[in-house]
Amino acid sequence: MMHTIKMAAPCLFGLESVLSGELKKIGAKNIEVSDGKVTYTGDWQMLAKTNLWLRTAERVLVVLDSFRAETFEELFQGVLNIPFEAYLGKDDAFPVKGWSLNSQLASVPDCQSIVKRAVVKRLERQYHQSWFTETGPQHQIQFSIRKNIVTIFLDTSGPGLHKRGYRQTSLLAPIKETLAAGIVDFTRLYDDSVLYDPFCGSGTLLIEALLKGMNIAPGINRRFAAERWDCIPADVWKQARSEALDLVKRDAKIRAYGYDIDPQAAELTLANAKKAGVSAHIRAKAQDISQFAPLPDRAIVVCNPPYGKRLLEIKEAEALYQKMGQVFVPSRDKKYYIISPHEDFEPIFGRTADRRRKLYNGMMKCQLFMYFR
């Protein structure tokens, strides 16, 4: 039986509270929130469940240790004390990467080299061999050094968790799946909600809403690095996947409607929805924002309208915002969630948001403008 392990789930800035809520729902213990990261504890089952189920996390890391280091010798000795043999077999690959901020040990390449050397030394002692082929499954070692505090991690996810597997192709400037899932969480949708995205692009916002509404684990159609690790029993992953499939709400009444001025975008939305297994719940077609009119019942409108970087494109975006203000009619049974980096969105749109949330779309600072009154 594996002892309790500490894990960390990095996330986009602004989504920490959403991620913390997800972890509570899954049953994680000792949840602690910091900027851009949530840590928690659990066993191998929790490691598998969080990889499969977390919608807003970027990846799941095992936290091996934290210690202070201001010299290369202190870094070497700190890493040498970590029991890597509990995770790494003698043939496993263990590349090293990391970063350093406001610390004495500022050279990342040098730190990488020291960490690697210390791990090799540790494994030499444990496995009584001096050469490691690294032909086995990959165990990506990561380090962070901030204010001289070193933390060493093992990445269990492999490719980032935003790579659900359904978005094989996308149009320009797509919204990241993890950010889309975070925005969807703010909408408080139900399994019978009706959603609209008048700028659907490749369909990410609507597909993430459908996955949540149908209780489909976002990682159900992909694999994770730690699935190949010998230290984790294979039945852990098998059981987690089996439970996830049993929890799908196949009778969910949720519906989604996507529109985009580009006919290719509507086709792409439908293709991606099919890959995600939610195509029965979505419709998409080419339509200009000026034609937008949701059905008369209660509805959620969620969108990431285009925003340009050049002056002409920004002017076009502002014209779109004005048009949105005209067609997004205030109503008790209609809720609107719009993400934009434009600092004057509200006056251009024509109404002050009932609530705002600062979020980051990549490196771009945005606001999620929420209208629900």
Short mmCIF file of C-alpha atoms in Angstrom, two decimals:
data_model
loop_
_atom_site.label_atom_id
_atom_site.label_comp_id
_atom_site.label_asym_id
_atom_site.label_seq_id
_atom_site.Cartn_x
_atom_site.Cartn_y
_atom_site.Cartn_z
CA MET A 1 0.00 0.00 0.00
CA MET A 2 1.41 3.35 -1.05
CA HIS A 3 1.82 5.92 1.67
CA THR A 4 0.16 9.32 1.32
CA ILE A 5 1.86 11.49 -1.27
CA LYS A 6 1.79 15.24 -1.74
CA MET A 7 0.77 16.50 -5.16
CA ALA A 8 0.63 19.89 -6.85
CA ALA A 9 -1.64 21.01 -9.66
CA PRO A 10 -0.52 24.20 -11.44
CA CYS A 11 -3.26 26.29 -13.06
CA LEU A 12 -3.76 29.54 -14.95
CA PHE A 13 -3.81 32.62 -12.70
CA GLY A 14 -7.39 33.38 -11.64
CA LEU A 15 -8.55 29.75 -11.64
CA GLU A 16 -7.10 28.71 -8.26
CA SER A 17 -10.47 28.80 -6.45
CA VAL A 18 -12.14 26.79 -9.22
CA LEU A 19 -9.39 24.16 -9.09
CA SER A 20 -9.57 24.01 -5.31
CA GLY A 21 -13.32 23.33 -5.58
CA GLU A 22 -12.69 20.54 -8.08
CA LEU A 23 -10.20 18.90 -5.71
CA LYS A 24 -12.64 19.08 -2.78
CA LYS A 25 -15.30 17.41 -4.90
CA ILE A 26 -12.91 14.60 -5.87
CA GLY A 27 -12.02 14.02 -2.21
CA ALA A 28 -8.44 15.32 -2.05
CA LYS A 29 -7.07 16.12 1.42
CA ASN A 30 -4.95 18.95 2.85
CA ILE A 31 -5.79 21.33 -0.01
CA GLU A 32 -3.67 24.50 -0.01
CA VAL A 33 -4.03 27.34 -2.52
CA SER A 34 -1.24 29.62 -3.71
CA ASP A 35 -0.78 31.78 -6.81
CA GLY A 36 -1.07 29.60 -9.90
CA LYS A 37 -1.01 26.32 -7.96
CA VAL A 38 -3.01 24.11 -5.60
CA THR A 39 -1.36 21.39 -3.50
CA TYR A 40 -3.12 18.39 -1.92
CA THR A 41 -2.48 14.90 -0.62
CA GLY A 42 -3.74 11.44 -1.55
CA ASP A 43 -2.72 7.97 -2.68
CA TRP A 44 -2.14 6.42 -6.11
CA GLN A 45 -5.92 6.36 -6.68
CA MET A 46 -6.08 10.11 -6.06
CA LEU A 47 -3.17 10.66 -8.47
CA ALA A 48 -5.04 8.77 -11.21
CA LYS A 49 -8.40 10.43 -10.43
CA THR A 50 -6.99 13.95 -10.51
CA ASN A 51 -5.27 13.34 -13.84
CA LEU A 52 -8.53 12.06 -15.28
CA TRP A 53 -10.94 14.54 -13.71
CA LEU A 54 -9.31 17.94 -13.18
CA ARG A 55 -10.71 20.37 -15.74
CA THR A 56 -8.72 23.49 -14.85
CA ALA A 57 -5.33 22.02 -13.81
CA GLU A 58 -2.42 22.19 -16.24
CA ARG A 59 -0.84 18.96 -14.93
CA VAL A 60 -0.47 16.79 -11.82
CA LEU A 61 2.95 16.78 -10.13
CA VAL A 62 4.24 14.66 -7.26
CA VAL A 63 5.97 16.94 -4.73
CA LEU A 64 9.11 15.03 -3.71
CA ASP A 65 10.70 17.56 -1.36
CA SER A 66 11.39 21.23 -0.59
CA PHE A 67 14.59 22.59 0.94
CA ARG A 68 16.72 25.73 1.09
CA ALA A 69 19.77 25.97 -1.18
CA GLU A 70 22.03 28.92 -1.88
CA THR A 71 24.99 26.91 -3.23
CA PHE A 72 25.38 24.11 -5.76
CA GLU A 73 26.57 21.82 -2.97
CA GLU A 74 23.39 22.47 -0.96
CA LEU A 75 21.33 21.79 -4.09
CA PHE A 76 23.24 18.55 -4.76
CA GLN A 77 22.89 17.27 -1.19
CA GLY A 78 19.19 18.22 -1.00
CA VAL A 79 18.39 16.26 -4.17
CA LEU A 80 20.63 13.36 -3.09
CA ASN A 81 18.45 12.88 0.01
CA ILE A 82 15.26 12.30 -2.02
CA PRO A 83 14.20 8.61 -2.36
CA PHE A 84 13.92 8.58 -6.18
CA GLU A 85 14.15 4.76 -6.14
CA ALA A 86 10.55 4.70 -4.84
CA TYR A 87 9.46 5.97 -8.26
CA LEU A 88 12.26 5.24 -10.77
CA GLY A 89 13.34 1.82 -11.94
CA LYS A 90 16.92 1.25 -13.05
CA ASP A 91 16.03 1.58 -16.76
CA ASP A 92 13.61 4.51 -16.51
CA ALA A 93 14.27 7.85 -18.22
CA PHE A 94 14.55 10.90 -15.95
CA PRO A 95 15.11 14.17 -17.86
CA VAL A 96 15.35 17.34 -15.77
CA LYS A 97 13.93 20.81 -16.37
CA GLY A 98 13.04 23.76 -14.17
CA TRP A 99 13.23 27.46 -13.40
CA SER A 100 14.75 29.88 -10.91
CA LEU A 101 13.45 33.23 -9.65
CA ASN A 102 14.93 35.70 -7.16
CA SER A 103 17.50 33.15 -5.99
CA GLN A 104 21.26 32.79 -5.55
CA LEU A 105 21.20 29.81 -7.92
CA ALA A 106 20.21 31.77 -11.01
CA SER A 107 21.69 29.63 -13.79
CA VAL A 108 19.00 27.15 -14.83
CA PRO A 109 21.31 25.00 -17.04
CA ASP A 110 23.78 24.63 -14.16
CA CYS A 111 20.98 23.71 -11.77
CA GLN A 112 19.67 21.14 -14.27
CA SER A 113 23.10 19.56 -14.43
CA ILE A 114 23.48 19.44 -10.63
CA VAL A 115 20.00 17.92 -10.11
CA LYS A 116 20.67 15.29 -12.77
CA ARG A 117 24.03 14.41 -11.24
CA ALA A 118 22.50 14.06 -7.77
CA VAL A 119 19.72 11.77 -9.02
CA VAL A 120 22.29 9.59 -10.83
CA LYS A 121 24.39 9.40 -7.67
CA ARG A 122 21.33 8.36 -5.64
CA LEU A 123 20.35 5.66 -8.12
CA GLU A 124 23.94 4.40 -8.37
CA ARG A 125 23.86 3.70 -4.64
CA GLN A 126 20.45 2.04 -4.78
CA TYR A 127 20.87 -0.08 -7.92
CA HIS A 128 24.65 -0.70 -7.67
CA GLN A 129 25.34 0.29 -11.25
CA SER A 130 27.15 3.26 -12.74
CA TRP A 131 25.41 3.53 -16.10
CA PHE A 132 21.71 4.17 -16.76
CA THR A 133 20.31 3.51 -20.24
CA GLU A 134 17.13 5.57 -19.62
CA THR A 135 15.27 3.42 -22.16
CA GLY A 136 12.22 2.88 -19.94
CA PRO A 137 9.16 5.04 -19.25
CA GLN A 138 9.81 8.75 -18.78
CA HIS A 139 9.76 10.27 -15.30
CA GLN A 140 10.10 14.01 -15.97
CA ILE A 141 11.85 15.65 -13.01
CA GLN A 142 11.03 19.33 -12.50
CA PHE A 143 12.54 21.82 -10.10
CA SER A 144 11.50 25.29 -9.04
CA ILE A 145 13.80 27.65 -7.12
CA ARG A 146 12.12 30.70 -5.65
CA LYS A 147 13.75 32.92 -3.03
CA ASN A 148 16.35 30.16 -2.50
CA ILE A 149 13.71 27.51 -1.73
CA VAL A 150 14.07 24.49 -4.03
CA THR A 151 11.09 22.21 -4.74
CA ILE A 152 11.55 18.98 -6.67
CA PHE A 153 8.63 17.42 -8.56
CA LEU A 154 7.82 14.44 -10.76
CA ASP A 155 5.40 15.16 -13.62
CA THR A 156 2.76 12.41 -13.79
CA SER A 157 0.73 13.85 -16.68
CA GLY A 158 3.11 14.05 -19.65
CA PRO A 159 1.49 16.38 -22.21
CA GLY A 160 -0.44 19.16 -20.42
CA LEU A 161 -3.91 18.28 -19.15
CA HIS A 162 -5.44 20.86 -21.51
CA LYS A 163 -4.72 18.32 -24.27
CA ARG A 164 -7.98 16.41 -23.93
CA GLY A 165 -7.61 14.74 -27.32
CA TYR A 166 -10.66 16.21 -29.06
CA ARG A 167 -9.10 19.33 -30.56
CA GLN A 168 -6.86 17.89 -33.27
CA THR A 169 -7.13 21.06 -35.30
CA SER A 170 -8.15 24.59 -34.40
CA LEU A 171 -8.44 28.04 -35.87
CA LEU A 172 -6.26 31.02 -35.00
CA ALA A 173 -6.00 32.06 -31.33
CA PRO A 174 -8.13 29.32 -29.76
CA ILE A 175 -8.97 29.57 -26.08
CA LYS A 176 -7.15 26.99 -23.95
CA GLU A 177 -9.32 24.09 -22.79
CA THR A 178 -8.43 24.63 -19.11
CA LEU A 179 -9.37 28.32 -19.28
CA ALA A 180 -12.61 27.45 -21.10
CA ALA A 181 -13.45 24.94 -18.35
CA GLY A 182 -12.79 27.61 -15.71
CA ILE A 183 -15.11 30.07 -17.45
CA VAL A 184 -17.78 27.36 -17.71
CA ASP A 185 -17.49 26.78 -13.95
CA PHE A 186 -18.40 30.42 -13.30
CA THR A 187 -21.65 29.96 -15.29
CA ARG A 188 -23.04 27.50 -12.71
CA LEU A 189 -24.49 25.33 -15.44
CA TYR A 190 -26.72 22.30 -14.87
CA ASP A 191 -27.14 19.06 -16.78
CA ASP A 192 -30.17 20.58 -18.56
CA SER A 193 -28.69 24.01 -19.36
CA VAL A 194 -28.91 25.56 -22.82
CA LEU A 195 -25.71 27.29 -23.96
CA TYR A 196 -24.83 29.58 -26.85
CA ASP A 197 -21.51 30.78 -28.22
CA PRO A 198 -21.90 33.29 -31.07
CA PHE A 199 -18.10 33.24 -31.72
CA CYS A 200 -17.59 29.49 -31.36
CA GLY A 201 -14.28 29.15 -33.27
CA SER A 202 -13.24 25.52 -32.81
CA GLY A 203 -15.97 24.94 -30.19
CA THR A 204 -13.83 24.75 -27.07
CA LEU A 205 -16.12 26.67 -24.68
CA LEU A 206 -19.21 24.69 -25.69
CA ILE A 207 -17.44 21.33 -25.68
CA GLU A 208 -16.00 21.97 -22.20
CA ALA A 209 -19.52 22.90 -21.04
CA LEU A 210 -20.96 19.70 -22.47
CA LEU A 211 -18.22 17.57 -20.89
CA LYS A 212 -19.01 19.13 -17.52
CA GLY A 213 -22.79 18.96 -17.95
CA MET A 214 -22.61 15.28 -18.92
CA ASN A 215 -20.03 14.59 -16.16
CA ILE A 216 -17.50 13.22 -18.64
CA ALA A 217 -13.96 13.14 -17.21
CA PRO A 218 -11.90 15.46 -19.46
CA GLY A 219 -8.96 13.03 -19.53
CA ILE A 220 -10.98 9.92 -20.36
CA ASN A 221 -9.74 9.75 -23.98
CA ARG A 222 -6.03 10.29 -23.36
CA ARG A 223 -3.07 8.66 -21.64
CA PHE A 224 -0.75 9.94 -18.92
CA ALA A 225 2.99 9.53 -18.35
CA ALA A 226 2.49 7.80 -14.99
CA GLU A 227 0.36 5.05 -16.55
CA ARG A 228 3.65 3.48 -17.68
CA TRP A 229 5.37 3.73 -14.31
CA ASP A 230 6.08 0.37 -12.67
CA CYS A 231 5.65 1.86 -9.19
CA ILE A 232 1.90 2.39 -9.77
CA PRO A 233 -0.24 -0.77 -10.04
CA ALA A 234 -1.97 -0.98 -13.45
CA ASP A 235 -5.34 -1.70 -11.83
CA VAL A 236 -5.28 1.80 -10.27
CA TRP A 237 -5.72 3.36 -13.71
CA LYS A 238 -8.12 0.66 -14.88
CA GLN A 239 -10.36 1.22 -11.86
CA ALA A 240 -10.25 5.03 -12.20
CA ARG A 241 -11.26 4.84 -15.88
CA SER A 242 -14.01 2.31 -15.16
CA GLU A 243 -15.46 4.53 -12.42
CA ALA A 244 -15.28 7.58 -14.70
CA LEU A 245 -17.24 5.78 -17.42
CA ASP A 246 -19.90 4.73 -14.89
CA LEU A 247 -20.35 8.34 -13.77
CA VAL A 248 -21.20 9.74 -17.24
CA LYS A 249 -24.70 11.29 -17.27
CA ARG A 250 -25.89 9.74 -20.50
CA ASP A 251 -29.42 11.11 -19.99
CA ALA A 252 -28.27 14.74 -19.51
CA LYS A 253 -30.52 17.24 -21.30
CA ILE A 254 -27.81 19.86 -21.81
CA ARG A 255 -27.74 21.51 -25.26
CA ALA A 256 -25.27 23.80 -26.98
CA TYR A 257 -25.51 26.06 -30.04
CA GLY A 258 -22.44 27.45 -31.75
CA TYR A 259 -22.33 30.23 -34.35
CA ASP A 260 -19.45 31.81 -36.20
CA ILE A 261 -19.14 34.11 -39.20
CA ASP A 262 -16.68 31.59 -40.66
CA PRO A 263 -18.42 28.42 -41.99
CA GLN A 264 -15.18 26.49 -41.41
CA ALA A 265 -15.42 27.27 -37.70
CA ALA A 266 -18.90 25.76 -37.45
CA GLU A 267 -17.70 22.61 -39.24
CA LEU A 268 -14.66 22.40 -36.96
CA THR A 269 -16.84 22.77 -33.84
CA LEU A 270 -18.96 19.82 -34.95
CA ALA A 271 -15.90 17.71 -35.83
CA ASN A 272 -14.27 18.40 -32.44
CA ALA A 273 -17.55 17.72 -30.61
CA LYS A 274 -17.73 14.33 -32.33
CA LYS A 275 -14.17 13.49 -31.16
CA ALA A 276 -15.17 14.53 -27.62
CA GLY A 277 -18.23 12.27 -27.69
CA VAL A 278 -20.77 15.08 -27.24
CA SER A 279 -21.98 15.63 -30.82
CA ALA A 280 -25.58 14.58 -30.02
CA HIS A 281 -25.92 17.65 -27.79
CA ILE A 282 -24.55 20.37 -30.07
CA ARG A 283 -25.58 22.27 -33.20
CA ALA A 284 -23.38 24.75 -35.06
CA LYS A 285 -23.75 26.91 -38.16
CA ALA A 286 -22.33 29.98 -39.86
CA GLN A 287 -24.05 33.14 -38.61
CA ASP A 288 -23.11 36.79 -38.05
CA ILE A 289 -23.47 38.27 -34.56
CA SER A 290 -26.14 40.67 -35.85
CA GLN A 291 -28.45 37.68 -36.40
CA PHE A 292 -27.99 36.30 -32.89
CA ALA A 293 -31.17 35.52 -31.01
CA PRO A 294 -31.25 32.78 -28.33
CA LEU A 295 -34.29 30.55 -27.86
CA PRO A 296 -37.01 31.96 -25.57
CA ASP A 297 -36.23 29.65 -22.59
CA ARG A 298 -33.49 30.27 -19.99
CA ALA A 299 -30.06 30.32 -21.56
CA ILE A 300 -26.36 30.83 -20.90
CA VAL A 301 -24.34 32.81 -23.46
CA VAL A 302 -20.60 32.30 -23.12
CA CYS A 303 -18.04 33.65 -25.57
CA ASN A 304 -14.52 34.77 -26.37
CA PRO A 305 -15.11 37.44 -29.02
CA PRO A 306 -12.25 38.32 -31.40
CA TYR A 307 -9.74 40.89 -30.21
CA GLY A 308 -7.07 42.31 -32.50
CA LYS A 309 -3.57 43.55 -31.73
CA ARG A 310 -3.40 46.12 -34.51
CA LEU A 311 -5.39 49.36 -34.44
CA LEU A 312 -7.72 48.41 -37.31
CA GLU A 313 -8.47 45.00 -35.75
CA ILE A 314 -9.13 46.63 -32.36
CA LYS A 315 -11.61 49.02 -34.01
CA GLU A 316 -13.36 46.02 -35.59
CA ALA A 317 -13.47 44.29 -32.20
CA GLU A 318 -15.00 47.41 -30.63
CA ALA A 319 -17.69 47.44 -33.31
CA LEU A 320 -18.42 43.81 -32.43
CA TYR A 321 -18.72 44.71 -28.73
CA GLN A 322 -21.25 47.41 -29.59
CA LYS A 323 -23.28 44.97 -31.65
CA MET A 324 -23.12 42.41 -28.82
CA GLY A 325 -24.51 45.03 -26.43
CA GLN A 326 -27.50 45.41 -28.75
CA VAL A 327 -28.27 41.70 -29.29
CA PHE A 328 -27.41 40.44 -25.78
CA VAL A 329 -30.69 41.69 -24.32
CA PRO A 330 -30.83 41.91 -20.49
CA SER A 331 -33.23 39.32 -19.08
CA ARG A 332 -33.78 37.40 -15.83
CA ASP A 333 -33.51 34.06 -17.60
CA LYS A 334 -30.47 34.92 -19.78
CA LYS A 335 -26.91 34.98 -18.43
CA TYR A 336 -23.95 36.35 -20.39
CA TYR A 337 -20.27 35.53 -19.79
CA ILE A 338 -17.78 37.35 -22.00
CA ILE A 339 -13.98 37.22 -21.75
CA SER A 340 -12.05 40.18 -23.15
CA PRO A 341 -8.69 41.93 -22.64
CA HIS A 342 -10.17 45.32 -23.65
CA GLU A 343 -10.00 47.75 -20.72
CA ASP A 344 -13.01 49.71 -21.99
CA PHE A 345 -15.21 46.73 -22.77
CA GLU A 346 -18.11 47.78 -20.52
CA PRO A 347 -18.66 51.31 -21.90
CA ILE A 348 -18.36 50.01 -25.46
CA PHE A 349 -20.72 47.07 -24.73
CA GLY A 350 -23.09 49.55 -23.09
CA ARG A 351 -23.60 48.00 -19.64
CA THR A 352 -21.60 47.55 -16.45
CA ALA A 353 -21.04 43.90 -15.57
CA ASP A 354 -22.79 42.47 -12.51
CA ARG A 355 -19.50 40.80 -11.65
CA ARG A 356 -15.98 40.66 -13.04
CA ARG A 357 -13.17 38.13 -12.67
CA LYS A 358 -9.53 38.69 -13.63
CA LEU A 359 -8.21 35.81 -15.76
CA TYR A 360 -5.22 35.21 -18.00
CA ASN A 361 -5.58 33.96 -21.56
CA GLY A 362 -1.99 32.82 -22.04
CA MET A 363 0.05 35.88 -21.05
CA MET A 364 -2.80 38.28 -21.83
CA LYS A 365 -4.61 39.79 -18.84
CA CYS A 366 -8.36 39.60 -19.38
CA GLN A 367 -11.59 40.10 -17.51
CA LEU A 368 -14.54 37.75 -17.47
CA PHE A 369 -17.54 40.07 -17.63
CA MET A 370 -20.62 38.45 -16.09
CA TYR A 371 -24.19 39.67 -16.67
CA PHE A 372 -26.96 37.78 -14.90
CA ARG A 373 -29.55 40.35 -13.84
#
